[in-house]
XYZ file of C-alpha atoms in Angstrom:
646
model
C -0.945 -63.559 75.830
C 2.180 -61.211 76.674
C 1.256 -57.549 76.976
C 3.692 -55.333 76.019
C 5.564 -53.130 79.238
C 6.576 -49.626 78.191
C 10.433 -48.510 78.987
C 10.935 -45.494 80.496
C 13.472 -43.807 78.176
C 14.817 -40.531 79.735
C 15.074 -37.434 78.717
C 18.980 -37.375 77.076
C 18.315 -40.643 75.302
C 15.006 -39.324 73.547
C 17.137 -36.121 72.175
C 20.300 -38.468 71.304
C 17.269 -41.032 69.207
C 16.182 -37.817 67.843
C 19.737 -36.479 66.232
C 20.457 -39.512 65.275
C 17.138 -39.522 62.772
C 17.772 -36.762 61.128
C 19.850 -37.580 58.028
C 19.625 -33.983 55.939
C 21.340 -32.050 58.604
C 24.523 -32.763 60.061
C 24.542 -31.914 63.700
C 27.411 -32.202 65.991
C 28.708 -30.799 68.842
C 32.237 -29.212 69.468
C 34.334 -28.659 72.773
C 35.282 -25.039 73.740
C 38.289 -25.431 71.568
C 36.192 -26.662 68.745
C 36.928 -30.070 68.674
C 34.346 -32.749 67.735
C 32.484 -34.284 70.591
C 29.289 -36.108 68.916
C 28.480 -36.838 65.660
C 25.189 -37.490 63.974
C 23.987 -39.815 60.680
C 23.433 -36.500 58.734
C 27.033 -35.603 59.674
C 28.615 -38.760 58.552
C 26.287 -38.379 55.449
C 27.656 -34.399 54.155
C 31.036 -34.738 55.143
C 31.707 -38.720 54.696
C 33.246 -39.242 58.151
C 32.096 -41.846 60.275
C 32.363 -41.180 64.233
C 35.446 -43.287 64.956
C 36.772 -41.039 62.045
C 36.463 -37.647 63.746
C 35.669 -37.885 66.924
C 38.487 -35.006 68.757
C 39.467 -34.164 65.490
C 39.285 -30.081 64.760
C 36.276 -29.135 62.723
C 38.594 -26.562 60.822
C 39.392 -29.652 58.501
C 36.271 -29.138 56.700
C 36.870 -25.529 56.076
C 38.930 -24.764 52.291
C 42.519 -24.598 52.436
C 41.582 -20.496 51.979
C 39.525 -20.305 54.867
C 41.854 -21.821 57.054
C 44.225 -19.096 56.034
C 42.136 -16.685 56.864
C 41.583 -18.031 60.447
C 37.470 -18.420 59.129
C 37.414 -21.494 61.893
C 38.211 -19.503 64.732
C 36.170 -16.627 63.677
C 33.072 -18.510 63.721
C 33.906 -20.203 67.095
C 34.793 -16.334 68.345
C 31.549 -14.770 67.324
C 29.213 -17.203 68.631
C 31.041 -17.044 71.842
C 30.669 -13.195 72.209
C 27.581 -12.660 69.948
C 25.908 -15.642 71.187
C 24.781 -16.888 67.148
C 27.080 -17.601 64.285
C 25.830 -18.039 60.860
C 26.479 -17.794 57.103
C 27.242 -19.315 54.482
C 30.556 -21.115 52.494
C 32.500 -24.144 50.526
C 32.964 -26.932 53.014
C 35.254 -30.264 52.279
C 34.081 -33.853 52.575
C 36.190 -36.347 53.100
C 36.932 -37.241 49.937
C 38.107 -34.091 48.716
C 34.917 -32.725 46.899
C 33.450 -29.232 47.922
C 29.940 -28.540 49.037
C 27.674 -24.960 49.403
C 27.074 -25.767 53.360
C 24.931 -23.228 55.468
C 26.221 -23.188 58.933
C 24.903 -22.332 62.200
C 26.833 -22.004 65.512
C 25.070 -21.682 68.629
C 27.377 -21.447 71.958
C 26.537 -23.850 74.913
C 26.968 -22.979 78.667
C 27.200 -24.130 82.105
C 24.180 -22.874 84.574
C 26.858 -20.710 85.670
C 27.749 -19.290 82.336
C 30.682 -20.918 81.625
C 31.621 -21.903 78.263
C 31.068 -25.775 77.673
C 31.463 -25.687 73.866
C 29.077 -25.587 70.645
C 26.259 -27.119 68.650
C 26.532 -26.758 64.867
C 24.124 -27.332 62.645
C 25.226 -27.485 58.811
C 22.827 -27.866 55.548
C 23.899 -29.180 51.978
C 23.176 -26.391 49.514
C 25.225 -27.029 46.778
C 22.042 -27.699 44.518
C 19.887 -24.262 45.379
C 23.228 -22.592 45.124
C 23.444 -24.209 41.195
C 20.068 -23.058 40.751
C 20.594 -19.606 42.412
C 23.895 -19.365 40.447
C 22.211 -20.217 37.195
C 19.384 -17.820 37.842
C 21.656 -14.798 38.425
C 23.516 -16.041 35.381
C 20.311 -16.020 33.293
C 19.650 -12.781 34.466
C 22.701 -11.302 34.218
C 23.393 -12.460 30.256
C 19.759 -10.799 30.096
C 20.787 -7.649 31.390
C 23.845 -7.068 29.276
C 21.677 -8.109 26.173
C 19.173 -5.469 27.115
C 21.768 -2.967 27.809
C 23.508 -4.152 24.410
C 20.257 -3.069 22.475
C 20.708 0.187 20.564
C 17.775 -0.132 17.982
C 15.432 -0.426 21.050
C 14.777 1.643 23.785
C 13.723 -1.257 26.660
C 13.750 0.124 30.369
C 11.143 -0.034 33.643
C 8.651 1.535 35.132
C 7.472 1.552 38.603
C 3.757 1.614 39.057
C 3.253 5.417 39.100
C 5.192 5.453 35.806
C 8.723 6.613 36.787
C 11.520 5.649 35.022
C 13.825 2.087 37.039
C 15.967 1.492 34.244
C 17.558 2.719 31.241
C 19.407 0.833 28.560
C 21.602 1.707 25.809
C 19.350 2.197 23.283
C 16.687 4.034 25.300
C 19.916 6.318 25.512
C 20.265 6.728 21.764
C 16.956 7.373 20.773
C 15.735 9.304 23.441
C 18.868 11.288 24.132
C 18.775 11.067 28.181
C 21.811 9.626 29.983
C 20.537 7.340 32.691
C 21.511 9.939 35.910
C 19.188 12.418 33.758
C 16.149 10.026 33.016
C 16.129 7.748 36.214
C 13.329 8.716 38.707
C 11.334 11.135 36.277
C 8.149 10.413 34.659
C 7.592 8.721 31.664
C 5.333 11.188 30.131
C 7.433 13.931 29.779
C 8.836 11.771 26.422
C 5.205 12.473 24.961
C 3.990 15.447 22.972
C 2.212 17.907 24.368
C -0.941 18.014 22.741
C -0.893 13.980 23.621
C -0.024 14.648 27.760
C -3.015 17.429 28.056
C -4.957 14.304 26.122
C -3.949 11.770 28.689
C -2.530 9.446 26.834
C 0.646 8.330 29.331
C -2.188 7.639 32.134
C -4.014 5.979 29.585
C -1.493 3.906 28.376
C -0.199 2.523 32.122
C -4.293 1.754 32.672
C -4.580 -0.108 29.648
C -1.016 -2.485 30.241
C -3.265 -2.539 34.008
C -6.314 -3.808 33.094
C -5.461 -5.654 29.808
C -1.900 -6.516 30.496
C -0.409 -4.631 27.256
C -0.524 -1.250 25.542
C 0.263 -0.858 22.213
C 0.487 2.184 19.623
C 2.099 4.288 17.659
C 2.675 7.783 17.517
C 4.753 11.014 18.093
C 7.585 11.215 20.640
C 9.866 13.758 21.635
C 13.601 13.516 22.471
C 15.569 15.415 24.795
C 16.526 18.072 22.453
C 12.945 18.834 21.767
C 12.897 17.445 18.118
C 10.456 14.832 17.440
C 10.449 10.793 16.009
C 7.588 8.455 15.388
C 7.784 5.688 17.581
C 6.058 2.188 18.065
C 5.743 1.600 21.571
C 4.577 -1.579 23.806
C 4.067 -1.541 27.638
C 3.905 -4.296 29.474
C 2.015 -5.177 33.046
C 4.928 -7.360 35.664
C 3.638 -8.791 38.225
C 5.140 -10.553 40.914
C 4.728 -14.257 42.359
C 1.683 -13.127 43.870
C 0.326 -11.557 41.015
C 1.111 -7.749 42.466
C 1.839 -5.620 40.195
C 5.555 -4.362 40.582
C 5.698 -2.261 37.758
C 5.806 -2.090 34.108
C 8.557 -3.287 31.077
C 8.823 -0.185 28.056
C 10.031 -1.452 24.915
C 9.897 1.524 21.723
C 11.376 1.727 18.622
C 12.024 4.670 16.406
C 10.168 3.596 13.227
C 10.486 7.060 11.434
C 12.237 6.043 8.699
C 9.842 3.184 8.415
C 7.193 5.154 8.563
C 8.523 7.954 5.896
C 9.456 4.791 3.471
C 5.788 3.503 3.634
C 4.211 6.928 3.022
C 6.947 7.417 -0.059
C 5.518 3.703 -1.304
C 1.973 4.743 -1.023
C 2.770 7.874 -2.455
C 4.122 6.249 -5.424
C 1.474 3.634 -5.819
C -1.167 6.549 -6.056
C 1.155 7.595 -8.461
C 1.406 5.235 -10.266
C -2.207 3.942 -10.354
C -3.394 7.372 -11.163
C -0.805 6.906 -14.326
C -2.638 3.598 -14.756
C -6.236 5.230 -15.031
C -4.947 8.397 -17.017
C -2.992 6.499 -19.345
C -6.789 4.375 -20.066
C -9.082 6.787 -20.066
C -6.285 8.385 -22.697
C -6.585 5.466 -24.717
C -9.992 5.709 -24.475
C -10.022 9.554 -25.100
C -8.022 9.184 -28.168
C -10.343 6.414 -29.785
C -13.153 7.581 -29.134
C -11.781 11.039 -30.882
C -10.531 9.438 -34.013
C -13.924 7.557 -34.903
C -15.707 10.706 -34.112
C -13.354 12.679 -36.508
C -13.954 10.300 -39.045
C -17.757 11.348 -38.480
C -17.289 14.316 -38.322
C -15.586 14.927 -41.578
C -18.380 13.004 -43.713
C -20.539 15.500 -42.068
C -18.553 18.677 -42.415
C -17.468 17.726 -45.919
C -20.809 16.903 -46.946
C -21.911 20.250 -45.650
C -19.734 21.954 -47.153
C -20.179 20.413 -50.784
C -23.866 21.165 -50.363
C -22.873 24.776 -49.574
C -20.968 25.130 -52.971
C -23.501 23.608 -54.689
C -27.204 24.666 -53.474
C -28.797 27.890 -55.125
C -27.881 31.439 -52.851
C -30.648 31.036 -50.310
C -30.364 32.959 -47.380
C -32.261 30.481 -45.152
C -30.120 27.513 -46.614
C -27.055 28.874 -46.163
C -27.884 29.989 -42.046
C -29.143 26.363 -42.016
C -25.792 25.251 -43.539
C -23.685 27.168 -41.783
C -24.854 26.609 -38.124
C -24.251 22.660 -38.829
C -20.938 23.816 -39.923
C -20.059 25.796 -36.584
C -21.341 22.648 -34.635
C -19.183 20.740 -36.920
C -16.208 22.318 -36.388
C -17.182 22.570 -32.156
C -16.826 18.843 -32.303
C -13.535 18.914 -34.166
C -12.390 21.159 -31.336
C -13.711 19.011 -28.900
C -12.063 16.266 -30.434
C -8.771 18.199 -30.624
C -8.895 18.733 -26.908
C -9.672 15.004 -26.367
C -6.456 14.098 -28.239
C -4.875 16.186 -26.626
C -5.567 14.806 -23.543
C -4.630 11.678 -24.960
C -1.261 12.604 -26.395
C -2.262 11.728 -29.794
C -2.272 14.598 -31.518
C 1.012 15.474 -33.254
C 3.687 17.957 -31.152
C 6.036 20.115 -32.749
C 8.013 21.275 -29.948
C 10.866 23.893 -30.667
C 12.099 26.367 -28.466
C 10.532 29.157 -27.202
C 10.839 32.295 -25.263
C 7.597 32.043 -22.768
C 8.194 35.980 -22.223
C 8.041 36.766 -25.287
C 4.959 34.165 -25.926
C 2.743 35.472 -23.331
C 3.558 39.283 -23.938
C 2.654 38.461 -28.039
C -0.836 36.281 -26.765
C -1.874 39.237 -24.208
C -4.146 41.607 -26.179
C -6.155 38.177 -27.133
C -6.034 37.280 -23.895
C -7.685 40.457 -22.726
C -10.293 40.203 -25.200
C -11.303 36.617 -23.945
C -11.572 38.209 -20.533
C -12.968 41.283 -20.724
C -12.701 44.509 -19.283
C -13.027 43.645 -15.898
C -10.185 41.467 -15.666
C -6.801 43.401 -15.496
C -3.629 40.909 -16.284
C -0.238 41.457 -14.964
C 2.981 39.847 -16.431
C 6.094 39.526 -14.166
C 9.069 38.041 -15.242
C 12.533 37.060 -13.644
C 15.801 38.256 -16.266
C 17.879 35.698 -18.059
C 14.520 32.919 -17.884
C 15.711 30.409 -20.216
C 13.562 29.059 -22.479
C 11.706 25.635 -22.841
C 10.836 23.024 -25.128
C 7.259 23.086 -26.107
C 5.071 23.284 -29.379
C 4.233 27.242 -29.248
C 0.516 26.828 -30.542
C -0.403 23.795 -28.236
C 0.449 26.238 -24.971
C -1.403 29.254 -26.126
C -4.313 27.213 -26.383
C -3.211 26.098 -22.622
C -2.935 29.608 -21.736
C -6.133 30.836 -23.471
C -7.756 27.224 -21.171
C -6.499 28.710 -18.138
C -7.215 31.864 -19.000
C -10.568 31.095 -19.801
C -11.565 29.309 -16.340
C -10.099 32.090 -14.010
C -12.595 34.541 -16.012
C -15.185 32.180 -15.063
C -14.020 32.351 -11.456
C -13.938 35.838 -11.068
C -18.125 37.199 -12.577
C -16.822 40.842 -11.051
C -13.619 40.998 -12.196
C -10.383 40.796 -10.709
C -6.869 39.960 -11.050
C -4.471 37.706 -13.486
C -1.652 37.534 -12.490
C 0.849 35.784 -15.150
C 4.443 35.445 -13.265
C 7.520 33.384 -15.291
C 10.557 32.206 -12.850
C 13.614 30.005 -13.078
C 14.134 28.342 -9.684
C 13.764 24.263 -8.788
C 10.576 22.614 -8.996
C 8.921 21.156 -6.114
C 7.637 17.975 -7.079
C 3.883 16.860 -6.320
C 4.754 15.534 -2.833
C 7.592 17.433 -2.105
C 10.795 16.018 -3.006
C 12.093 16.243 -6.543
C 14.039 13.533 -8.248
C 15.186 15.874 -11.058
C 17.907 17.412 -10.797
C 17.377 19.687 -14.280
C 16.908 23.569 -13.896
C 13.116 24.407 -14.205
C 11.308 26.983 -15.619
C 7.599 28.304 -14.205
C 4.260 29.515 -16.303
C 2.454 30.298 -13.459
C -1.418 32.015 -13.706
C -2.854 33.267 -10.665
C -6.495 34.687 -10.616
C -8.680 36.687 -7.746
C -11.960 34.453 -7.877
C -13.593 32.215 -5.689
C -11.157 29.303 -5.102
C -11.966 25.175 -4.805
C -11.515 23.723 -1.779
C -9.893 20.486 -1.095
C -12.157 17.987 -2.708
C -13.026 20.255 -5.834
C -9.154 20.800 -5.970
C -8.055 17.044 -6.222
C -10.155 16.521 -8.709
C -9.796 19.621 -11.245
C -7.618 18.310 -13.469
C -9.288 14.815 -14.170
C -11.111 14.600 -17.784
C -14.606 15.700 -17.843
C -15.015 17.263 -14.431
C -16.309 20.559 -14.585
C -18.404 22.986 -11.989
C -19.562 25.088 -14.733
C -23.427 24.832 -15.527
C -24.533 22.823 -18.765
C -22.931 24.107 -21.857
C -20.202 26.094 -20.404
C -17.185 23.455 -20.419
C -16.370 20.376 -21.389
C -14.136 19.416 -18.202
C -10.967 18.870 -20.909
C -9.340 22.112 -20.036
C -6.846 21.342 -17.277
C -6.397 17.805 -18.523
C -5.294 18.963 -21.509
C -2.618 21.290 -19.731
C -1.741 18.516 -18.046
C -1.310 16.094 -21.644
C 0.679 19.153 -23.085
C 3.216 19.763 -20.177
C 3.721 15.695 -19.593
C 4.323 15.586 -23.673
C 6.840 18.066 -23.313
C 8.876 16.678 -20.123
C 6.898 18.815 -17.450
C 4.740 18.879 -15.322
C 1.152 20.591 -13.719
C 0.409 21.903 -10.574
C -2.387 23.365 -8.922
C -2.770 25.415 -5.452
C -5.818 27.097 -4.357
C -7.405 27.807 -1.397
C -11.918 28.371 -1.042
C -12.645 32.217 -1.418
C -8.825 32.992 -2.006
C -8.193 32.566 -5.777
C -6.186 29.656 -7.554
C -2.961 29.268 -8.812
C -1.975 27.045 -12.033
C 1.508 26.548 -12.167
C 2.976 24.825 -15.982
C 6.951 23.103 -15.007
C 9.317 23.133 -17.920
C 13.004 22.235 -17.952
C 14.802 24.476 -19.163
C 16.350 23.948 -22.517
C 19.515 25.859 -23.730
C 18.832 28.181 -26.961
C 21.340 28.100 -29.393
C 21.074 31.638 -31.756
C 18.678 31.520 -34.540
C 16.779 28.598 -32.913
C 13.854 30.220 -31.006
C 10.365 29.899 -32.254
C 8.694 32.704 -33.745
C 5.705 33.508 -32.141
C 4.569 36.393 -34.076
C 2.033 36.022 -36.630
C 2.870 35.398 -40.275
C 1.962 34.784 -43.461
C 3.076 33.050 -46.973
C 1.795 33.471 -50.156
C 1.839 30.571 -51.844
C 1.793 30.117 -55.525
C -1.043 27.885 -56.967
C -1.186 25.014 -59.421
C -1.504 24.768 -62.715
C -0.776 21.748 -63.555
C -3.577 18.746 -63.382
C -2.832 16.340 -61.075
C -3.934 12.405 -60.247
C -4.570 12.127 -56.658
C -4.846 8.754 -55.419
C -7.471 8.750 -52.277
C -7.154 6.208 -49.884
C -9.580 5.771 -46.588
C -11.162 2.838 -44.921
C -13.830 4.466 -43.915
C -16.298 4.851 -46.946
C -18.233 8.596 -46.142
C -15.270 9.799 -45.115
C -13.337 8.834 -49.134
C -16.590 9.622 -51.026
C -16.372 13.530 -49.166
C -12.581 13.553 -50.049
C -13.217 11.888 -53.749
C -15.851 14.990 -54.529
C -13.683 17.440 -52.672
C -10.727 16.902 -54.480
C -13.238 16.709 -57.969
C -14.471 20.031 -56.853
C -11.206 21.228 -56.586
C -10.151 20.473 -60.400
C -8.008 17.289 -59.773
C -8.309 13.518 -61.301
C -9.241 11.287 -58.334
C -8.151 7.397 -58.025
C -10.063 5.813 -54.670
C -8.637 2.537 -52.539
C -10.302 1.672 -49.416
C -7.294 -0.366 -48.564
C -3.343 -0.044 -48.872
C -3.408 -3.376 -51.156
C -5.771 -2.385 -53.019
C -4.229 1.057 -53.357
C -1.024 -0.213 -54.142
C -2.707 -2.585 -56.906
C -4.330 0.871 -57.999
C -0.735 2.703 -58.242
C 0.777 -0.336 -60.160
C -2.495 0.003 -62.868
C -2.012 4.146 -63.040
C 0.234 7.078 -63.682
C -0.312 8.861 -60.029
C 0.817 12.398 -58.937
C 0.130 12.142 -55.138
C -0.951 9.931 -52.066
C -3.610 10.613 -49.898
C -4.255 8.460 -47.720
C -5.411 8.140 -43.915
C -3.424 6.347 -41.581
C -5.062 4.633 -38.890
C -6.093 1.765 -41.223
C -6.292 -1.753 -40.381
C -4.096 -4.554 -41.917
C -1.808 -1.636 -43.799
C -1.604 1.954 -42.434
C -1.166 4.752 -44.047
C 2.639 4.995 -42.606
C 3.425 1.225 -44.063
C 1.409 1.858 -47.455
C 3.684 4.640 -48.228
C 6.860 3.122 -47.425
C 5.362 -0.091 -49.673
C 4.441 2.883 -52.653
C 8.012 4.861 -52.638
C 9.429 1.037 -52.769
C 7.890 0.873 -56.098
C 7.776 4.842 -57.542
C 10.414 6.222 -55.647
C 9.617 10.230 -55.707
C 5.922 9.780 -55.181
C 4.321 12.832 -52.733
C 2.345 11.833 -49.775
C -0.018 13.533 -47.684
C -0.835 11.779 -44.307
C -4.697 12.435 -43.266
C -4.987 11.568 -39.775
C -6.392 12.764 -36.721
C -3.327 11.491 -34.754
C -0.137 10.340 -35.898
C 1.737 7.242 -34.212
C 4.407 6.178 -37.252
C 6.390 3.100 -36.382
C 9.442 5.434 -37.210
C 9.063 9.296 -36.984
C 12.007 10.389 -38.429
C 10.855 8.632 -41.675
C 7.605 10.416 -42.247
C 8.821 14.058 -40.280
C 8.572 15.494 -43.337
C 5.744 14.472 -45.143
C 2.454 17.042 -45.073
C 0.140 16.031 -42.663
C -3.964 16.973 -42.870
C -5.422 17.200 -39.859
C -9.263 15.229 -39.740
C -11.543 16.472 -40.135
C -10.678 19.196 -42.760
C -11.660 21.770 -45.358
C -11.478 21.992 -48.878
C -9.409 25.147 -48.469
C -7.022 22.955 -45.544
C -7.204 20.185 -48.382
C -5.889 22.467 -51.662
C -3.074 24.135 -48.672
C -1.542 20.194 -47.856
C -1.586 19.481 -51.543
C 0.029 22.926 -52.488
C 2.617 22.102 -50.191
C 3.122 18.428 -50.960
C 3.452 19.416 -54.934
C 4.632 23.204 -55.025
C 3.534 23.937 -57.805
C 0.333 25.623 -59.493
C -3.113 24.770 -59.396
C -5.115 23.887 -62.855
């Protein structure tokens, strides 16, 4: 067997085996005047020459037709003669025409002596890093200008200690710094002041630290001092490594926003305490009309019995305490319909000066001595719209709880104004003048959660027996009848305030409402009348059937508007009475149906609240109120007839 014998292979061979290898370099050699003098595989690669090609040829040819105007060539070959190095980086051109991103280095070569003997170059194909480099600073270039081009956002940097690196556009706008103003300072100085002695810019950069993001929302503050809510994200950057480098700021002024949302919860409170008043008025006013249907069989019944027992003094004490609790239900139904806006309005227009200043010496005696009132008035108040009897009663409600309020005396204060209305959250749609009714008393106040409540139906502090809780509510039914509106301020140990909103109506003369007291004297009847009584509700039409008996007159009883109007077609009738609220045929539809047939025919209405299909059409007719008197009885017929009693 042949063993194999090892060459010796010297030293210039092994370095010409090794250049020849390498095929992603190009590595060559140039004479002093830069001419090629060797050429390598990587060379022949890059540039596309082959050795026979360009051996003594000048390596300026694979510089750019710029460069060689320039004199780039002989630069290089200059400063790595005298600096002993060249490098950098530029377009080269292969062979065939096409360009290349070539990093170059130049070394010089020398004698032992020092002489100049020409230079090794060493060139690398970077076209590809310089695509990716290119596409890179691209990227983040078109990311720059679209950050800078943001004006709803406030983006910019922070370095780790929180100092402002950047500032775009719409960091600009909303926090009111130019960038040579902001750059450099500290974030936190865009926080509030009660939030920096808090800590809340430290605590935000630790958070975005140890969690990687911080998000919240709250109160900033611009340059010129004035303040915005903002919604605000920080995020941690890290480098390759993972150090952190600093951290991205994006915030947005969401004041508006915010205002909008509070302005739609605002409304749908509004709107669902509507919701639940407008219900528990329904209920209110059902409730009220079956109990005044009650409470007439009871008061009439009482008060036939009174006219017909023997003069006993302990009967008639007996009798007339179930009278006064009788007619302290009808009031308490009153107040529930009025609550519920059921109970007929007869708004007309009134002087409130001239109403309170006529109502004051009542007032006084509801209060007592210990209560002084004042009354205050601006000149020229124009008056309002509102049924005159249905706001004393307000006024005497009001009244009524600030003596309550103040045990030891004090102050009422009654002040009327013309000015605009605040509305209940402080902006107000309505652009109408308003008038004011406000009360102010001395006593002991509500605080917050007493306050919020005071006006809902059936809340009351006072002890057992000493209110209903219908007071303010029905206020409240009143002014929202009549186009206004109720408002309460008070403040725990420092009195309360009820303010009553009108708009103001204009008053042409002879049109205001006489408040003053008067009276008519009516003639009676003497002629015998057929009354035709009508009522579903069988106690209450056998107590109206004796009343009107009692009372001298031929009675006809329906408990139905069919079988009234069969009743009508059988008899010669003088008058109508009949309740409304009735099922299948109301009152309202049975006397349209009865004037179709005896046109002329008078109607009274009995009703504890009125709700015609078409108001105008029954405006006129009398109206008796459930539950009611003989004496309220023979006043609606005197006034339906006009003529004498038999």
């Amino acid at each position: 067997m042949t063993e194999a014998v090892a060459i010796p292979v010297s030293e210039d061979e092994r370095h010409r085996l090794l250049l020849e290898a390498i095929t992603d370099y190009a590595i060559y050699m140039l004479d002093s005047a830069g001419h090629v003098s060797s050429w390598n595989p990587g060379a022949e690669r890059f540039k596309g020459y082959t050795a026979s090609e360009i051996m003594g040829a000048h390596f300026s040819r694979f510089y750019t037709e710029e460069d060689r105007a320039r004199g780039l060539p002989e630069e290089v070959l200059r400063t790595a003669a005298n600096a002993g190095r060249y490098e950098g980086e530029g377009w080269r051109v292969r062979k065939d025409g096409h360009r290349f991103w070539a990093h170059v280095v130049v070394d010089p070569i020398r004698s032992p002596t020092g002489d100049l003997l020409g230079f090794a170059k060493i060139t690398r194909d970077l076209t590809e890093r310089r695509a990716r480099e290119e596409e890179l600073r691209r990227s983040q270039e078109q990311f720059r200008l679209l950050v800078q081009g943001v004006t709803d956002y406030a983006i910019y940097m922070l370095d780790p200690k929180g100092h402002v690196a950047s500032w775009n556009a719409g960091a600009q706008r909303i926090k009111g710094y130019a960038p040579w103003e902001i750059l450099g300072e500290h974030f936190s100085r865009f926080y509030t002041e009660e939030d920096r002695e808090d800590g809340l810019p430290s605590r935000a950069l630790e958070t975005a630290r140890q969690e990687g993001r911080f998000e919240h929302e709250g109160w900033r503050v611009r340059k010129d001092g004035t303040r915005f809510w903002a919604s605000v994200v920080v995020d941690a950057i890290h480098d390759d490594e993972g150090e952190l480098i600093g951290f991205a700021k994006v915030t947005r002024d969401i004041t508006e926003k915010r205002d909008a949302q509070k302005a739609l919860e605002v409304a749908q409170e509004e709107l669902l305490q509507s919701r639940k008043m407008e219900a528990l008025g329904q209920l209110a006013g059902g409730i009220a009309h079956d109990f005044n249907n009650l409470l007439m069989a009871i008061s009439g019944s009482l008060e036939l019995l009174q006219r017909r027992l023997p003069d006993d003094s302990q009967i008639t004490r007996l009798i007339d305490n179930a009278l006064q609790g009788a007619q302290r239900g009808s009031a308490l139904t009153g107040r529930l319909l009025a609550f519920a806006r059921r109970q007929p309005l007869e708004p007309q227009l009134v002087e409130l000066s001239c109403l309170v200043k006529g109502l004051r010496d009542l007032m006084q005696l509801s209060l007592g001595r210990d209560i002084r009132i004042e009354l205050s008035a601006q000149p020229a108040v124009p008056p309002v719209m509102v049924d005159a009897a249905q706001l004393e009663l307000a006024l005497l409600n009001v009244a009524t709880n600030a003596r309550d309020a103040m045990p030891d005396g004090g102050l009422l204060g009654i002040r009327i104004s013309h000015e605009e209305a605040p509305s209940a959250h402080g902006t107000d749609r309505r652009s109408a003048p308003r008038v004011c009714l406000a009360i102010s008393d001395t006593g002991e106040g509500m605080d917050e959660e007493t306050l919020a409540r005071a006006a809902d139906p059936f809340f009351t502090t006072k002890g057992p027996g000493k209110g209903t809780g219908l007071g303010l509510s029905v206020v409240h039914g009143l002014l929202e009848e009549s186009g206004g509106r109720l408002a309460l301020k008070s403040t725990k140990g420092k009195g309360t305030t009820v303010e009553m909103w009108f708009t103001a109506a204009s008053a042409p003369q002879g049109q205001l409402a006489d408040t003053s007291v008067q009276t008519s004297d009516k003639g009676t009847v003497d002629t015998p009348l057929t009354v035709l009584a009508v009522d579903d509700d069988a106690l209450v039409l056998m107590n109206t059937v004796i009343m009107l008996e009692d009372l001298g007159y031929e009675v006809i009883e329906a408990s139905s508007g069919a079988e009234a109007l069969a009743k009508l077609d059988e008899h010669e009738v003088d008058l109508l009475l009949t309740d409304h609220a009735m099922p299948q045929m109301s009152g309202a539809e049975l006397t349209d149906a009865a004037r179709e047939r005896h046109p002329g025919l008078q109607v009274i209405l009995a009703t504890g609240f009125l709700e015609l299909p078409n108001e105008s059409t029954f405006a006129n007719l009398p109206k008796l109120m459930k539950p009611f008197s003989m004496e309220q009885l023979q006043a609606a017929i005197r006034e339906a007839i006009g003529s004498k009693q038999p």
